[in-house]
XYZ file of C-alpha atoms in Angstrom:
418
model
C 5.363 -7.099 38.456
C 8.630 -8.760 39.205
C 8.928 -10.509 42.709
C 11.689 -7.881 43.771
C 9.645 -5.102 43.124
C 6.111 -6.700 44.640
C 8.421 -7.992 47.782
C 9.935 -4.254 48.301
C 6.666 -2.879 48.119
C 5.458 -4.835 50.568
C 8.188 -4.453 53.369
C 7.899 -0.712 52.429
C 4.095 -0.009 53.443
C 4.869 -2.247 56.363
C 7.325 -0.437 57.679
C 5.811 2.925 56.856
C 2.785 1.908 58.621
C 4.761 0.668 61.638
C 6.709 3.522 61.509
C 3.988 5.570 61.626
C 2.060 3.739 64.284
C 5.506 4.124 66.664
C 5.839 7.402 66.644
C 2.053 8.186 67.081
C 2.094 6.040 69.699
C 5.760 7.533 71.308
C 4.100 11.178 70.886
C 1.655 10.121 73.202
C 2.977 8.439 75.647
C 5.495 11.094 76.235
C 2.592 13.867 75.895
C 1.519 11.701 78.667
C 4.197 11.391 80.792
C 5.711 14.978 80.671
C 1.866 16.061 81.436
C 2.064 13.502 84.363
C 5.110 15.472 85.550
C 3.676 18.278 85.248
C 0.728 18.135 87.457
C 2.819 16.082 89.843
C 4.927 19.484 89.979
C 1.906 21.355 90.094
C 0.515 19.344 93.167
C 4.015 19.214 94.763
C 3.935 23.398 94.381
C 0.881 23.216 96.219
C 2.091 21.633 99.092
C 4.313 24.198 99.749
C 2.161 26.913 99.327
C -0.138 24.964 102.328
C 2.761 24.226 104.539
C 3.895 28.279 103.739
C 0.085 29.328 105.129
C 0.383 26.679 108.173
C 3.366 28.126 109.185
C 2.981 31.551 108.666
C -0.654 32.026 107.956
C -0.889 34.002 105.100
C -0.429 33.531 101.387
C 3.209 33.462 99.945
C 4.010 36.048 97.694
C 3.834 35.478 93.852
C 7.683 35.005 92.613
C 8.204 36.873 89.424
C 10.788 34.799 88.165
C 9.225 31.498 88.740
C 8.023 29.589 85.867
C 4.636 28.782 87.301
C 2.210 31.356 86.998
C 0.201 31.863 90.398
C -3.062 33.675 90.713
C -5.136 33.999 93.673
C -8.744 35.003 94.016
C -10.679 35.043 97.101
C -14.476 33.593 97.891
C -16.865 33.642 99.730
C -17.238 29.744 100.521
C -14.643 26.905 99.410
C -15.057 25.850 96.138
C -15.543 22.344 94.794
C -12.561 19.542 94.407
C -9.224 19.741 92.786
C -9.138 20.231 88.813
C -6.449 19.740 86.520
C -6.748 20.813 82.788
C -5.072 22.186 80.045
C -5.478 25.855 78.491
C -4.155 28.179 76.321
C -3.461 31.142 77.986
C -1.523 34.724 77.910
C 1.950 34.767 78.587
C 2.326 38.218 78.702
C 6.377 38.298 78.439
C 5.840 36.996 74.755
C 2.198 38.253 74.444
C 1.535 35.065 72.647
C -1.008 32.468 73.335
C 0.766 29.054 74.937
C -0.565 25.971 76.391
C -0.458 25.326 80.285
C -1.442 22.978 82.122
C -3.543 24.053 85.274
C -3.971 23.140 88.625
C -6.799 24.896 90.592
C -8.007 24.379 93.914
C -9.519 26.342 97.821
C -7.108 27.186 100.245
C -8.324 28.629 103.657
C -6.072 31.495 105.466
C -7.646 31.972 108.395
C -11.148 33.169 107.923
C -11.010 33.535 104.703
C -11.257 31.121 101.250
C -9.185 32.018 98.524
C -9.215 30.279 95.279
C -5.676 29.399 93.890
C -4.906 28.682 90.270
C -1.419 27.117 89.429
C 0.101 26.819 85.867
C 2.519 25.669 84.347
C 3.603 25.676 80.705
C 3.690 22.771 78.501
C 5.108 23.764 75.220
C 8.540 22.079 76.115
C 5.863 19.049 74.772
C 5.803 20.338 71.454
C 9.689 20.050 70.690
C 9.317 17.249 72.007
C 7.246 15.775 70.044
C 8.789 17.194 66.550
C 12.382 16.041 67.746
C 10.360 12.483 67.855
C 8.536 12.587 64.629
C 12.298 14.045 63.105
C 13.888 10.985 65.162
C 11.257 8.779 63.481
C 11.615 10.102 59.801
C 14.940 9.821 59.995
C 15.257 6.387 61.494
C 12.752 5.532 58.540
C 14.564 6.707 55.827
C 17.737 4.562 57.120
C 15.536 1.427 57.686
C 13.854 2.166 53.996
C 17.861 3.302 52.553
C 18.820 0.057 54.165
C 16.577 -2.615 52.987
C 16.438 -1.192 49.551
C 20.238 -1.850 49.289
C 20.337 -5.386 51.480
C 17.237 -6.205 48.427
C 19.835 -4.994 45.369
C 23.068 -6.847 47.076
C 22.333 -9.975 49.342
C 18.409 -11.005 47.960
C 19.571 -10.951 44.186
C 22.915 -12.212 44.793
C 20.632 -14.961 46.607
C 18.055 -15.234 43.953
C 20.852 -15.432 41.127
C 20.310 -19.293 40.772
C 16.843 -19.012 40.141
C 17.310 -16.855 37.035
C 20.367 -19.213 36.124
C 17.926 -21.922 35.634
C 15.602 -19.796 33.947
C 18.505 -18.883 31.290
C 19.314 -22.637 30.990
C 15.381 -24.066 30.328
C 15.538 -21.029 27.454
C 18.080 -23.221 25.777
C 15.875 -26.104 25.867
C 14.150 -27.544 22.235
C 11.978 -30.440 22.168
C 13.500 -33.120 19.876
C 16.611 -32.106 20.073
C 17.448 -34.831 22.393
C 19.968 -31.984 24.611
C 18.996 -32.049 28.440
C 20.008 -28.943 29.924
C 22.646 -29.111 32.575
C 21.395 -26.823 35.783
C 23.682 -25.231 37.641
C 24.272 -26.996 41.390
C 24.045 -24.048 44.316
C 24.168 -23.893 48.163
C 20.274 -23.241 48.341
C 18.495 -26.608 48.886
C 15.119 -25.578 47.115
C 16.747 -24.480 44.118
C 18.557 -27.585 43.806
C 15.067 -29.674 44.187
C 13.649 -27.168 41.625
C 16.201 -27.881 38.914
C 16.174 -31.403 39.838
C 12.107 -31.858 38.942
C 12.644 -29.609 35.971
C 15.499 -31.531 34.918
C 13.244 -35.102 35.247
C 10.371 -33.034 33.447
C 12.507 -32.659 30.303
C 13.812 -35.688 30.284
C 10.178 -37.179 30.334
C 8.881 -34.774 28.063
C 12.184 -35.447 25.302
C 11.199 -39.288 25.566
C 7.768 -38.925 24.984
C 8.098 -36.660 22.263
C 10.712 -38.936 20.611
C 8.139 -42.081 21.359
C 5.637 -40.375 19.473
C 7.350 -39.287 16.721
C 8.893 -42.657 15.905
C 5.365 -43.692 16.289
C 4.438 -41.080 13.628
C 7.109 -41.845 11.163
C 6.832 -45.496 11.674
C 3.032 -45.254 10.962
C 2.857 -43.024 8.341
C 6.150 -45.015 6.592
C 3.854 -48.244 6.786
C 1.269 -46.860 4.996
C 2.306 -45.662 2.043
C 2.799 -49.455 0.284
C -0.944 -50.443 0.891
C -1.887 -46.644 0.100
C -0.097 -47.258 -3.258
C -1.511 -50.458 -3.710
C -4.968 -48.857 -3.024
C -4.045 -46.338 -5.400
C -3.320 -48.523 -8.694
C -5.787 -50.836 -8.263
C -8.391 -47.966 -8.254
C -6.673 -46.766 -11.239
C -7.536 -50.194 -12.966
C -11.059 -50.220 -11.887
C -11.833 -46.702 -13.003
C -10.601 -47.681 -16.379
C -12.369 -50.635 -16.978
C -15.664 -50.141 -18.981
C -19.280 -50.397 -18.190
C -19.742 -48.778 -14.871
C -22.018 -47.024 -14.015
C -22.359 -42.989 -13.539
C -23.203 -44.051 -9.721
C -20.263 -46.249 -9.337
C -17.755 -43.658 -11.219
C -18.865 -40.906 -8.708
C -18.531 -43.155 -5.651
C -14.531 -44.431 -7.019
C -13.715 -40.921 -7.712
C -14.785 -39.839 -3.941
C -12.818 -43.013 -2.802
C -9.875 -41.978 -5.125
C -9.869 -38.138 -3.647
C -9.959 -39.424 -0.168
C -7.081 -41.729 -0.912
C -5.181 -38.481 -2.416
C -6.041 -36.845 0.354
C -4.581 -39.632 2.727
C -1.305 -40.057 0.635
C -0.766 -36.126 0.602
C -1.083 -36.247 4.348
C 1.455 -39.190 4.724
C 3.603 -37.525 2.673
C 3.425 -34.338 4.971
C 3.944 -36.162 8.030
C 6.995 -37.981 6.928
C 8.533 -34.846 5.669
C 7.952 -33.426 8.940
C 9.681 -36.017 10.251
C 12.638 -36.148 8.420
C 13.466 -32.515 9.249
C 12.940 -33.102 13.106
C 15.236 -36.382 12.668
C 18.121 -33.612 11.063
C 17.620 -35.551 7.900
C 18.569 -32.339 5.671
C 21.992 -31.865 7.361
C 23.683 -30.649 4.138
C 24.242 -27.329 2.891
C 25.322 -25.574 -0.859
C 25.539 -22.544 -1.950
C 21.162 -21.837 -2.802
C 20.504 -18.600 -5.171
C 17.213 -17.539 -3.477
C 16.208 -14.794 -6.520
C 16.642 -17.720 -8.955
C 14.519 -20.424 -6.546
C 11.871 -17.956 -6.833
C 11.660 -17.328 -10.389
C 11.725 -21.374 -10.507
C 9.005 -21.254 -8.499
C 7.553 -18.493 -10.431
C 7.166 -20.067 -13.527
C 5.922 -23.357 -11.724
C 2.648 -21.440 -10.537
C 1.753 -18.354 -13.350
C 0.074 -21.087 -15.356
C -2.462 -22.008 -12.243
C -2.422 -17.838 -11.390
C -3.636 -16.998 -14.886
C -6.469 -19.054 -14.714
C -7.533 -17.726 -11.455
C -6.967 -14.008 -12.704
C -4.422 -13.342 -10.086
C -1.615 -10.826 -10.128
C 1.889 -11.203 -9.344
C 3.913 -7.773 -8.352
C 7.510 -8.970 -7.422
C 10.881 -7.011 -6.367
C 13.425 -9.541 -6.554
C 17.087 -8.464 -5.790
C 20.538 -11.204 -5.866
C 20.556 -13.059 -2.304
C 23.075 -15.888 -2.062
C 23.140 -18.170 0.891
C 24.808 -21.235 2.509
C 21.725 -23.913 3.200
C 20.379 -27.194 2.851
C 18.288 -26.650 -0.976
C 15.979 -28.991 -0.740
C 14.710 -27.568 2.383
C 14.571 -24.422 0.884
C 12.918 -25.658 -1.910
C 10.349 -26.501 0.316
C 9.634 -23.664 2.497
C 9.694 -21.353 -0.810
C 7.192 -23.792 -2.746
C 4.617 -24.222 0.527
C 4.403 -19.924 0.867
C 4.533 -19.058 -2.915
C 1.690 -21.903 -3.572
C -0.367 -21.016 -0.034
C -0.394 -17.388 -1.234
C -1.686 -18.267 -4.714
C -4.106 -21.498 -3.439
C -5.606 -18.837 -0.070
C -5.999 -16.080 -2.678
C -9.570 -14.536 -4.254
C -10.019 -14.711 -8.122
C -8.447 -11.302 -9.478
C -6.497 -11.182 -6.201
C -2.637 -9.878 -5.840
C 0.457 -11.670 -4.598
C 3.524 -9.409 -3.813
C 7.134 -11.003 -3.643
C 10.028 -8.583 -1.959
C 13.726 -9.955 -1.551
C 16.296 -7.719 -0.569
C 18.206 -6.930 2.456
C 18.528 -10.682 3.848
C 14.750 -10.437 4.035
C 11.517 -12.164 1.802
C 8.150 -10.847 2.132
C 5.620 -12.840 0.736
C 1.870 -11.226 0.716
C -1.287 -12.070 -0.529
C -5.271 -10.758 -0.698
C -7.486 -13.325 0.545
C -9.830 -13.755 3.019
C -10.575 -10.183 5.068
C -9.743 -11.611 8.678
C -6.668 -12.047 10.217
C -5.331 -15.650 11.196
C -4.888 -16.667 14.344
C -1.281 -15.866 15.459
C -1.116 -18.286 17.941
C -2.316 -21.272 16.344
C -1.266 -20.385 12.848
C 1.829 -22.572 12.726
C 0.269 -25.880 14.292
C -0.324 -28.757 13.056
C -3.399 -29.171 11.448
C -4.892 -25.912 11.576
C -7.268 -24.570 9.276
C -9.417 -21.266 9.300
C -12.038 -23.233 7.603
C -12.796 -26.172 9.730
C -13.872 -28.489 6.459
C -11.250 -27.332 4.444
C -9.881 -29.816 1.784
C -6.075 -28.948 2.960
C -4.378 -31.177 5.361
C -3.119 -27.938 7.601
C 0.203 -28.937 7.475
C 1.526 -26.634 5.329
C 2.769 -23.955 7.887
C 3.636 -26.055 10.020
C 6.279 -27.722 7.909
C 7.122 -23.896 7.282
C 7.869 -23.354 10.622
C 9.696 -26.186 11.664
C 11.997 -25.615 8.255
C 12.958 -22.041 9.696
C 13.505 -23.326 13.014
C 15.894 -25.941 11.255
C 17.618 -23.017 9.555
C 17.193 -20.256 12.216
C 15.150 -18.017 10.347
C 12.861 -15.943 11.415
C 9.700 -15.972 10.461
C 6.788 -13.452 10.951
C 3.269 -13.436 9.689
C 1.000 -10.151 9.962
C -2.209 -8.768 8.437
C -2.190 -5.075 6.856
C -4.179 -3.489 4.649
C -6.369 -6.384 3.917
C -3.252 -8.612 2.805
C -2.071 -11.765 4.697
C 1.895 -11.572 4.762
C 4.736 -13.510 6.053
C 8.606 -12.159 6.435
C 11.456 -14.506 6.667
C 14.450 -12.464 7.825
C 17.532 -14.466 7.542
C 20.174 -14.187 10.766
């Protein structure tokens, strides 16, 4: 959920609630006070009825057009202290049931005790109270109209610099030594925010670099002794008289070494693309690269009893060729060295896109790890796991894009040129 929408949310249950609360709480307060009034009228109607039987000692007469509805019924004794209360009673005029509120009390006129009921109506309350809850609706609808439309104007124009940074960091690329430049506003945090982010890259591009000059460096030194290492085991496996013991342990030493050298050899390729050290481009046939390739590997796929299937159409492009010399031989010789014995490999070039598929193993690879350096699916595999990883950072050299899925039991990865 975006922070807009999460922050509007919010406000709006708020003010609902409050909203809500306000004009419960307004609807009874003025029930109260208009029921207040009432029985203050009620008890000041009274008062005049006693002052009308002190005077002239007997009861007033009922008016008929007086809103208060008067009733008087005489007893035999006084009856017990003032009550108020409300009641729905008859109003004949309508003949409909209303609410009134009620005032009833003893009144002596001379000897006798009559008992007098006064009442009032009180549905005057009831407009009242939906004018008030209309009032309140209405005022909430503005308040909600309102802050929807201050959140789409002044809080994103407001917010605008943070998703100008964000735009900016997605232009960021480790090792290719480019800082982005953030955008200076009139909102202090944001500038502190692009400031730290700014200091993180920076940090981050030097350490990278350190490390890979570390990396190419290393792997650079290396290769004289390993080639040293190398011929002189060549000369000792030659010589004659050793034993079956000592052949077995050079020829472990010897594949380690192989190992080792293949691995250097990875590493410094990997570092010569991230150094920009295939900058030059030609005109590279892909359908003919392929067949190359091709005809490099059938000899290898034939003794495995694999199959090749392959629609191949004329795709010309301007790129660096030993790079795509590369990327081609790593996929074409992955999906012949990852397949089964009597396993397929499909090949599909046409429409500025390659698909390259395989059978193989019948799970998945990891996605997210697939293109990292050093990963294998088989923890003690023989292969240095650098493979795809050289893949990768090839199509990132030469913006390609590059997808790998798994359908139908076949492992298969798209390059789509842009």
């Amino acid at each position: 959920m975006k922070l807009f929408a999460r922050y509007n949310r919010i406000n709006l249950i708020v003010m609902v609630v409050l909203f809500l609360i306000s004009g419960i709480s307004y609807s009874l307060i003025i029930n109260y006070v208009l029921v207040h009034e009432l029985d203050e009228a009620l008890d000041h109607y009274r008062l005049r009825i006693e002052n009308y039987v002190a005077i002239n000692g007997k009861l007033p007469a009922i008016g008929v057009t007086d809103e208060t509805q008067v009733t008087y019924l005489p007893l035999t004794t006084a009856v017990g202290p003032d009550r108020f209360e409300t009641r729905r009673l008859l109003d004949k005029a309508e003949n409909k049931r209303h609410n009134y509120r009620q005032l009833t009390y003893s009144q002596q006129v001379t000897e006798k005790h009559y008992a007098i009921t006064l009442s009032k109506p009180i549905e005057g309350t009831k407009m009242l109270t939906k004018t008030v809850a209309l009032i309140t609706l209405i005022m909430l609808l503005a308040v909600i109209g309102s802050t929807i439309l201050l959140n789409m104007v002044i809080l994103r124009r407001l917010w605008q610099p943070f998703y100008d940074s964000l735009s900016v960091m997605k232009t960021f690329k480790l090792g290719k030594k480019l800082i982005p430049d953030f955008p200076k506003t009139a909102i202090e945090e944001f500038n502190y925010m692009n400031k730290l982010l700014e200091e993180t890259f920076i940090n981050a591009e030097t350490d990278y670099q350190v490390l890979k000059e570390f990396t190419e460096n290393a792997s650079h030194e290396i290769q004289t002794p390993l080639a040293i290492i190398r011929s002189k085991l060549d000369l000792v496996i030659q010589e004659e008289g050793l034993s079956q013991k000592q052949t077995q342990a050079l020829q472990s030493v010897y594949s380690g070494i192989k190992r080792l050298t293949k691995l250097n050899q990875s590493l410094l390729l990997l570092a010569k693309i991230e150094n920009h050290q295939y900058a030059e481009k030609s005109t590279v046939d892909i359908k003919e690269k392929i067949e190359e390739k091709l005809s490099q590997f059938q000899e290898f796929w034939q003794h495995n009893q694999i199959e090749w299937k392959t629609n191949i159409q004329p795709f010309m492009i301007e790129s660096n060729p030993e790079l795509i010399d590369i990327l081609l031989s790593n996929l074409i010789s992955n999906a012949g060295r990852h397949n089964r014995e009597g396993g397929v490999i499909m090949i599909t070039l046409q429409n500025n896109e390659l698909i390259i598929g395989n059978t193989g193993s019948m799970e998945a690879l990891d996605p997210k790890r697939l293109f990292r350096r050093f990963y294998k699916q088989v923890q003690h595999s023989q292969h240095n796991g650098l493979g795809l990883s050289i893949v990768r950072q090839i199509c990132d050299q030469l913006d390609i894009a590059i997808r790998y899925s798994f359908l139908e039991n076949r492992h298969q990865f798209t390059l789509k040129w842009n």
